[in-house]
């Protein structure tokens, strides 16, 4: 029930406007968001790199409503890619196609994303296209496939699959056949029973099944979860199949299970931290609260302590 409430809250435009403009809101978001500026994201990246972790930086934002906003979002990605290169950081970028204007103009979003991927390819970096709600699944995968097939882009752009979606196994098999890198996660949106598993046990079972397909595929994929059971199952499978730690990576969100992130690095596994930054943090934060309502208490306690 809490999950549904917070996901509904994440979609409220009015609350989003109020929260993102308030000083209190910015303080609350600080637990899961690295800051408001590119410089904040780069500082956080440097800190994670020093801990032996790689990073994917996300300029927060989604569902822009006009072309200018979409172009503005893309500008920050170009700046990020240049800064990552200049500072020799171990980081790539993650973006959402609705942030690049997918709701406004499909062709424009494709062009903007293509320019970002071309930039990343020139400096031998990588762009992850995040997965959003199911109304975007097919279009997002079509864009990733299209970009990946362009000259010089192979291996420079990757997709995300959500284990709660019934279709993800066939998507995983198709993407693996094309050697497209996948980030596997459970899925953060509210989807109907016709297309998505509703019970945690079913989502978890599908996650493990998909993780095994990815690990066996020979392409470098990301296993994105904070769930110790998913991590244990992935490690057990890698060990049983003699799949080395260098063949894949774990991924976690900034500020979530930092203890587990550090433990995995100590144990010799690859760990990439997803670092979100920017002023448009509200829907992202609400989805994190949906995953773990206890985070509300956690944030409240931290604020009282300051
Ligand atoms: C790197 C990364 C990228 C992602 N990209 C996408 C994407 O593109 N599209 C998408 O739909 N979703 C994305 N997600 C979110 C994902 O789909 C899940 O909603 C989220 O990761 C929670 O699922 P879980 O696997 O951690 O397991 P859950 O079953 O939700 O949780 C298992 C355990 O993990 C811990 N935990 C989980 N979440 C939190 C939290 N917020 N705070 C504290 N502890 C927590 C708790 O101990 C919990 O008991 C991404 C997640 C990660 C880690």
Short mmCIF file of C-alpha atoms and ligand atoms in Angstrom, two decimals:
data_model
loop_
_atom_site.label_atom_id
_atom_site.label_comp_id
_atom_site.label_asym_id
_atom_site.label_seq_id
_atom_site.Cartn_x
_atom_site.Cartn_y
_atom_site.Cartn_z
CA UNK A 1 0.00 0.00 0.00
CA UNK A 2 2.84 2.41 0.91
CA UNK A 3 4.48 1.67 -2.43
CA UNK A 4 1.31 2.67 -4.30
CA UNK A 5 0.95 5.87 -2.24
CA UNK A 6 4.53 7.02 -2.84
CA UNK A 7 4.40 6.14 -6.54
CA UNK A 8 1.18 8.20 -6.82
CA UNK A 9 2.92 11.05 -4.96
CA UNK A 10 5.87 10.78 -7.37
CA UNK A 11 3.47 11.65 -10.22
CA UNK A 12 1.96 14.77 -8.56
CA UNK A 13 3.09 17.84 -10.53
CA UNK A 14 1.84 20.26 -7.84
CA UNK A 15 3.73 18.63 -4.97
CA UNK A 16 6.78 18.35 -7.20
CA UNK A 17 6.73 22.11 -7.90
CA UNK A 18 6.39 23.01 -4.22
CA UNK A 19 8.95 20.47 -2.94
CA UNK A 20 11.67 21.19 -5.49
CA UNK A 21 11.53 24.93 -4.77
CA UNK A 22 11.70 24.65 -0.99
CA UNK A 23 14.91 24.76 1.04
CA UNK A 24 13.51 22.02 3.29
CA UNK A 25 12.88 19.82 0.24
CA UNK A 26 16.47 20.20 -0.90
CA UNK A 27 17.72 19.21 2.56
CA UNK A 28 15.48 16.13 2.59
CA UNK A 29 16.67 15.02 -0.86
CA UNK A 30 20.33 15.21 0.20
CA UNK A 31 20.34 11.64 1.50
CA UNK A 32 19.83 10.17 -1.99
CA UNK A 33 20.82 13.02 -4.32
CA UNK A 34 24.45 14.14 -4.61
CA UNK A 35 23.62 17.85 -4.92
CA UNK A 36 22.17 20.36 -7.34
CA UNK A 37 25.10 21.05 -9.70
CA UNK A 38 27.49 19.24 -12.05
CA UNK A 39 30.31 20.14 -9.62
CA UNK A 40 28.43 18.35 -6.77
CA UNK A 41 28.02 15.23 -8.92
CA UNK A 42 31.70 15.25 -9.89
CA UNK A 43 32.79 15.64 -6.25
CA UNK A 44 30.62 12.69 -5.25
CA UNK A 45 32.04 10.70 -8.17
CA UNK A 46 35.57 11.41 -7.01
CA UNK A 47 34.66 10.20 -3.51
CA UNK A 48 33.17 6.95 -4.87
CA UNK A 49 36.17 6.38 -7.16
CA UNK A 50 38.45 6.79 -4.13
CA UNK A 51 36.50 3.95 -2.48
CA UNK A 52 37.18 1.70 -5.47
CA UNK A 53 33.75 2.14 -7.04
CA UNK A 54 32.87 3.25 -10.55
CA UNK A 55 29.94 5.58 -11.14
CA UNK A 56 27.07 6.36 -13.47
CA UNK A 57 25.92 10.00 -13.23
CA UNK A 58 22.27 10.86 -13.77
CA UNK A 59 21.18 14.43 -14.41
CA UNK A 60 17.79 14.18 -12.71
CA UNK A 61 14.71 14.97 -14.73
CA UNK A 62 12.00 13.31 -16.77
CA UNK A 63 8.98 14.08 -18.93
CA UNK A 64 10.10 17.47 -20.24
CA UNK A 65 7.31 19.28 -22.07
CA UNK A 66 9.15 21.37 -24.65
CA UNK A 67 12.09 21.27 -27.01
CA UNK A 68 14.11 23.91 -25.16
CA UNK A 69 14.03 21.93 -21.90
CA UNK A 70 15.13 18.79 -23.76
CA UNK A 71 18.08 20.62 -25.33
CA UNK A 72 19.02 22.10 -21.96
CA UNK A 73 19.06 18.61 -20.37
CA UNK A 74 21.29 17.33 -23.15
CA UNK A 75 23.72 20.23 -22.70
CA UNK A 76 24.43 19.12 -19.14
CA UNK A 77 25.18 15.58 -20.38
CA UNK A 78 27.74 16.91 -22.86
CA UNK A 79 29.31 18.95 -20.06
CA UNK A 80 29.39 15.88 -17.82
CA UNK A 81 31.07 13.71 -20.44
CA UNK A 82 33.77 16.37 -20.98
CA UNK A 83 34.34 16.80 -17.24
CA UNK A 84 34.56 13.02 -16.69
CA UNK A 85 37.18 12.84 -19.45
CA UNK A 86 39.18 15.87 -18.30
CA UNK A 87 39.26 14.74 -14.67
CA UNK A 88 39.95 11.12 -15.69
CA UNK A 89 37.06 9.87 -13.56
CA UNK A 90 35.88 6.27 -13.64
CA UNK A 91 32.32 7.14 -14.62
CA UNK A 92 29.74 7.03 -17.38
CA UNK A 93 26.30 8.67 -17.64
CA UNK A 94 22.69 7.49 -17.38
CA UNK A 95 19.83 9.33 -19.03
CA UNK A 96 16.07 9.06 -19.48
CA UNK A 97 14.57 9.50 -22.94
CA UNK A 98 11.60 11.49 -21.59
CA UNK A 99 14.20 13.93 -20.26
CA UNK A 100 15.50 14.23 -23.82
CA UNK A 101 12.00 15.04 -25.11
CA UNK A 102 10.44 11.64 -25.93
CA UNK A 103 6.96 12.92 -24.97
CA UNK A 104 7.41 15.99 -27.17
CA UNK A 105 8.98 14.65 -30.34
CA UNK A 106 10.25 11.09 -30.85
CA UNK A 107 12.70 12.05 -33.61
CA UNK A 108 14.14 14.90 -31.55
CA UNK A 109 14.71 12.66 -28.49
CA UNK A 110 16.42 10.12 -30.73
CA UNK A 111 18.66 12.83 -32.24
CA UNK A 112 19.56 14.29 -28.84
CA UNK A 113 20.35 10.85 -27.40
CA UNK A 114 22.33 9.97 -30.52
CA UNK A 115 24.47 13.12 -30.13
CA UNK A 116 25.19 12.23 -26.49
CA UNK A 117 26.14 8.66 -27.44
CA UNK A 118 28.35 9.92 -30.30
CA UNK A 119 30.13 12.23 -27.84
CA UNK A 120 30.62 9.36 -25.36
CA UNK A 121 31.91 7.11 -28.18
CA UNK A 122 34.48 9.74 -29.25
CA UNK A 123 36.01 9.67 -25.76
CA UNK A 124 35.50 5.89 -25.34
CA UNK A 125 32.83 6.26 -22.72
CA UNK A 126 29.32 4.82 -22.36
CA UNK A 127 25.71 5.98 -22.03
CA UNK A 128 23.07 3.98 -20.19
CA UNK A 129 19.48 4.66 -21.24
CA UNK A 130 17.38 4.23 -18.07
CA UNK A 131 14.07 2.37 -18.32
CA UNK A 132 10.89 4.26 -17.39
CA UNK A 133 7.22 3.21 -17.12
CA UNK A 134 5.84 0.53 -19.45
CA UNK A 135 4.36 3.04 -21.92
CA UNK A 136 7.98 3.73 -22.90
CA UNK A 137 9.47 0.19 -22.83
CA UNK A 138 9.24 -0.66 -26.52
CA UNK A 139 10.24 2.81 -27.72
CA UNK A 140 13.20 2.92 -25.35
CA UNK A 141 14.51 -0.47 -26.46
CA UNK A 142 14.00 0.51 -30.13
CA UNK A 143 16.08 3.65 -29.56
CA UNK A 144 18.87 1.72 -27.78
CA UNK A 145 18.99 -0.86 -30.60
CA UNK A 146 19.03 1.83 -33.26
CA UNK A 147 21.81 3.81 -31.54
CA UNK A 148 23.85 0.68 -30.85
CA UNK A 149 23.74 -0.33 -34.53
CA UNK A 150 25.22 2.98 -35.77
CA UNK A 151 28.89 3.06 -36.85
CA UNK A 152 31.22 3.45 -33.87
CA UNK A 153 28.43 3.15 -31.30
CA UNK A 154 28.62 -0.60 -30.58
CA UNK A 155 29.31 -1.10 -26.88
CA UNK A 156 28.84 2.63 -26.20
CA UNK A 157 25.15 2.53 -25.28
CA UNK A 158 23.21 0.12 -23.10
CA UNK A 159 19.68 -0.69 -21.96
CA UNK A 160 17.90 -1.42 -18.69
CA UNK A 161 15.51 -4.35 -18.13
CA UNK A 162 13.09 -4.63 -15.22
CA UNK A 163 12.60 -8.07 -13.66
CA UNK A 164 8.95 -7.31 -12.82
CA UNK A 165 8.05 -7.14 -16.53
CA UNK A 166 6.83 -10.41 -18.09
CA UNK A 167 8.50 -9.50 -21.38
CA UNK A 168 12.00 -9.06 -19.92
CA UNK A 169 13.24 -12.58 -20.58
CA UNK A 170 12.63 -12.31 -24.32
CA UNK A 171 14.06 -8.76 -24.30
CA UNK A 172 17.15 -10.05 -22.46
CA UNK A 173 17.67 -12.83 -24.99
CA UNK A 174 17.27 -10.44 -27.94
CA UNK A 175 19.59 -7.77 -26.50
CA UNK A 176 22.20 -10.37 -25.53
CA UNK A 177 22.13 -11.73 -29.11
CA UNK A 178 23.03 -8.20 -30.25
CA UNK A 179 25.70 -7.89 -27.52
CA UNK A 180 23.98 -4.86 -26.01
CA UNK A 181 24.93 -4.22 -22.38
CA UNK A 182 22.02 -4.52 -19.96
CA UNK A 183 21.43 -3.18 -16.47
CA UNK A 184 19.09 -5.59 -14.70
CA UNK A 185 16.90 -4.08 -11.95
CA UNK A 186 13.61 -5.09 -10.33
CA UNK A 187 11.62 -2.08 -11.62
CA UNK A 188 10.51 1.11 -9.85
CA UNK A 189 7.10 1.93 -11.35
CA UNK A 190 3.56 0.69 -10.74
CA UNK A 191 2.59 -1.71 -13.52
CA UNK A 192 -0.61 -3.74 -14.02
CA UNK A 193 -0.80 -7.52 -13.47
CA UNK A 194 -1.35 -8.16 -17.21
CA UNK A 195 2.22 -7.15 -17.96
CA UNK A 196 4.15 -7.33 -14.68
CA UNK A 197 4.66 -9.68 -11.73
CA UNK A 198 2.98 -8.25 -8.63
CA UNK A 199 4.42 -10.49 -5.88
CA UNK A 200 7.91 -9.83 -4.60
CA UNK A 201 8.69 -13.58 -4.70
CA UNK A 202 7.85 -13.72 -8.43
CA UNK A 203 9.88 -10.59 -9.20
CA UNK A 204 12.83 -12.00 -7.24
CA UNK A 205 12.64 -15.39 -8.99
CA UNK A 206 12.59 -13.68 -12.37
CA UNK A 207 15.50 -11.43 -11.34
CA UNK A 208 17.67 -14.45 -10.55
CA UNK A 209 16.63 -16.20 -13.77
CA UNK A 210 17.51 -13.11 -15.83
CA UNK A 211 20.78 -12.51 -13.96
CA UNK A 212 21.87 -16.02 -14.94
CA UNK A 213 21.04 -15.37 -18.61
CA UNK A 214 23.08 -12.16 -18.49
CA UNK A 215 26.07 -13.70 -16.75
CA UNK A 216 26.21 -16.55 -19.26
CA UNK A 217 25.93 -14.24 -22.28
CA UNK A 218 29.58 -13.18 -22.49
CA UNK A 219 28.67 -9.45 -22.61
CA UNK A 220 29.47 -7.10 -19.70
CA UNK A 221 26.22 -6.41 -17.83
CA UNK A 222 25.18 -4.66 -14.59
CA UNK A 223 23.28 -6.39 -11.80
CA UNK A 224 21.50 -3.49 -10.07
CA UNK A 225 20.03 -4.33 -6.68
CA UNK A 226 20.44 -3.73 -2.95
CA UNK A 227 18.81 -7.04 -2.14
CA UNK A 228 21.32 -9.33 -0.38
CA UNK A 229 19.43 -12.42 -1.65
CA UNK A 230 19.79 -11.31 -5.29
CA UNK A 231 23.46 -10.54 -4.73
CA UNK A 232 24.13 -13.90 -3.04
CA UNK A 233 22.38 -15.77 -5.86
CA UNK A 234 24.39 -13.87 -8.48
CA UNK A 235 27.69 -14.57 -6.72
CA UNK A 236 26.84 -18.25 -6.19
CA UNK A 237 26.04 -18.62 -9.90
CA UNK A 238 29.20 -16.79 -11.00
CA UNK A 239 31.31 -19.04 -8.78
CA UNK A 240 29.58 -22.24 -9.93
CA UNK A 241 30.05 -21.27 -13.60
CA UNK A 242 33.61 -19.90 -13.18
CA UNK A 243 32.50 -16.46 -14.34
CA UNK A 244 35.16 -13.96 -13.17
CA UNK A 245 34.36 -10.75 -11.28
CA UNK A 246 35.66 -8.78 -14.28
CA UNK A 247 32.83 -10.14 -16.49
CA UNK A 248 30.04 -8.10 -14.86
CA UNK A 249 29.38 -5.49 -12.17
CA UNK A 250 26.98 -4.86 -9.34
CA UNK A 251 25.23 -1.50 -9.28
CA UNK A 252 23.58 0.37 -6.41
CA UNK A 253 22.05 3.77 -5.84
CA UNK A 254 23.92 6.62 -4.16
CA UNK A 255 23.21 6.62 -0.43
CA UNK A 256 21.57 3.18 -0.35
CA UNK A 257 23.24 0.29 1.50
CA UNK A 258 26.65 1.95 1.59
CA UNK A 259 27.82 -0.85 3.91
CA UNK A 260 27.01 -3.48 1.30
CA UNK A 261 28.63 -1.42 -1.47
CA UNK A 262 31.89 -1.30 0.47
CA UNK A 263 31.69 -4.97 1.43
CA UNK A 264 31.34 -6.06 -2.20
CA UNK A 265 34.38 -3.97 -3.17
CA UNK A 266 36.36 -5.54 -0.31
CA UNK A 267 35.33 -8.97 -1.60
CA UNK A 268 36.70 -8.13 -5.05
CA UNK A 269 33.44 -7.54 -6.98
CA UNK A 270 32.88 -4.65 -9.37
CA UNK A 271 30.58 -1.98 -7.92
CA UNK A 272 29.10 0.98 -9.80
CA UNK A 273 27.20 3.65 -7.88
CA UNK A 274 24.39 5.50 -9.64
CA UNK A 275 24.76 9.17 -8.68
CA UNK A 276 21.74 11.39 -9.32
CA UNK A 277 22.09 15.16 -9.11
CA UNK A 278 20.08 18.23 -10.07
CA UNK A 279 17.14 20.34 -9.08
CA UNK A 280 14.47 17.95 -10.39
CA UNK A 281 14.86 15.39 -7.65
CA UNK A 282 11.24 14.99 -6.48
CA UNK A 283 9.98 11.96 -8.51
CA UNK A 284 13.30 10.16 -7.94
CA UNK A 285 13.11 10.64 -4.17
CA UNK A 286 9.46 9.50 -4.04
CA UNK A 287 10.35 6.27 -5.88
CA UNK A 288 13.11 5.62 -3.31
CA UNK A 289 10.58 6.11 -0.50
CA UNK A 290 8.19 3.75 -2.30
CA UNK A 291 10.86 1.06 -2.22
CA UNK A 292 11.41 1.43 1.50
CA UNK A 293 8.94 3.51 3.49
CA UNK A 294 11.30 3.17 6.47
CA UNK A 295 13.41 5.76 4.61
CA UNK A 296 10.85 8.39 5.62
CA UNK A 297 11.71 7.80 9.29
CA UNK A 298 15.38 7.58 8.44
CA UNK A 299 15.35 10.99 6.71
CA UNK A 300 13.26 12.55 9.49
CA UNK A 301 15.72 11.33 12.15
CA UNK A 302 18.70 12.67 10.19
CA UNK A 303 17.04 16.07 9.90
CA UNK A 304 16.38 16.26 13.62
CA UNK A 305 20.00 15.40 14.32
CA UNK A 306 21.36 18.35 12.25
C1 LIG B 1 21.93 1.35 -10.19
C2 LIG B 1 20.44 1.27 -10.26
C3 LIG B 1 19.79 1.75 -11.38
C4 LIG B 1 18.40 1.67 -11.49
N1 LIG B 1 17.80 2.04 -12.66
C5 LIG B 1 16.47 1.83 -12.81
C6 LIG B 1 15.81 2.07 -14.05
O1 LIG B 1 16.42 2.48 -15.04
N2 LIG B 1 14.48 1.83 -14.12
C7 LIG B 1 13.77 1.34 -13.05
O2 LIG B 1 12.56 1.10 -13.18
N3 LIG B 1 14.36 1.13 -11.86
C8 LIG B 1 15.68 1.36 -11.72
N4 LIG B 1 16.27 1.10 -10.51
C9 LIG B 1 15.44 0.86 -9.30
C10 LIG B 1 15.08 -0.60 -9.15
O3 LIG B 1 14.19 -0.99 -10.16
C11 LIG B 1 14.44 -0.87 -7.78
O4 LIG B 1 13.28 -0.11 -7.66
C12 LIG B 1 15.35 -0.59 -6.60
O5 LIG B 1 16.68 -0.92 -6.88
C13 LIG B 1 14.90 -1.39 -5.38
O6 LIG B 1 15.00 -2.75 -5.65
P1 LIG B 1 16.08 -3.73 -4.97
O7 LIG B 1 16.60 -4.62 -6.03
O8 LIG B 1 17.11 -2.94 -4.30
O9 LIG B 1 15.26 -4.68 -4.00
P2 LIG B 1 14.02 -4.50 -3.01
O10 LIG B 1 13.31 -5.81 -3.03
O11 LIG B 1 13.25 -3.26 -3.28
O12 LIG B 1 14.76 -4.33 -1.64
C14 LIG B 1 15.59 -5.32 -1.09
C15 LIG B 1 16.35 -4.75 0.08
O13 LIG B 1 17.25 -3.74 -0.41
C16 LIG B 1 17.31 -2.64 0.50
N5 LIG B 1 16.76 -1.43 -0.20
C17 LIG B 1 16.11 -1.40 -1.37
N6 LIG B 1 15.79 -0.15 -1.73
C18 LIG B 1 16.22 0.64 -0.74
C19 LIG B 1 16.18 2.03 -0.51
N7 LIG B 1 15.61 2.89 -1.39
N8 LIG B 1 16.74 2.49 0.63
C20 LIG B 1 17.34 1.65 1.51
N9 LIG B 1 17.40 0.32 1.35
C21 LIG B 1 16.85 -0.18 0.25
C22 LIG B 1 16.47 -3.02 1.68
O14 LIG B 1 17.33 -3.67 2.59
C23 LIG B 1 15.50 -4.02 1.09
O15 LIG B 1 15.00 -4.90 2.06
C24 LIG B 1 17.67 1.13 -10.41
C25 LIG B 1 18.31 0.64 -9.28
C26 LIG B 1 19.68 0.68 -9.20
C27 LIG B 1 20.35 0.10 -8.01
#
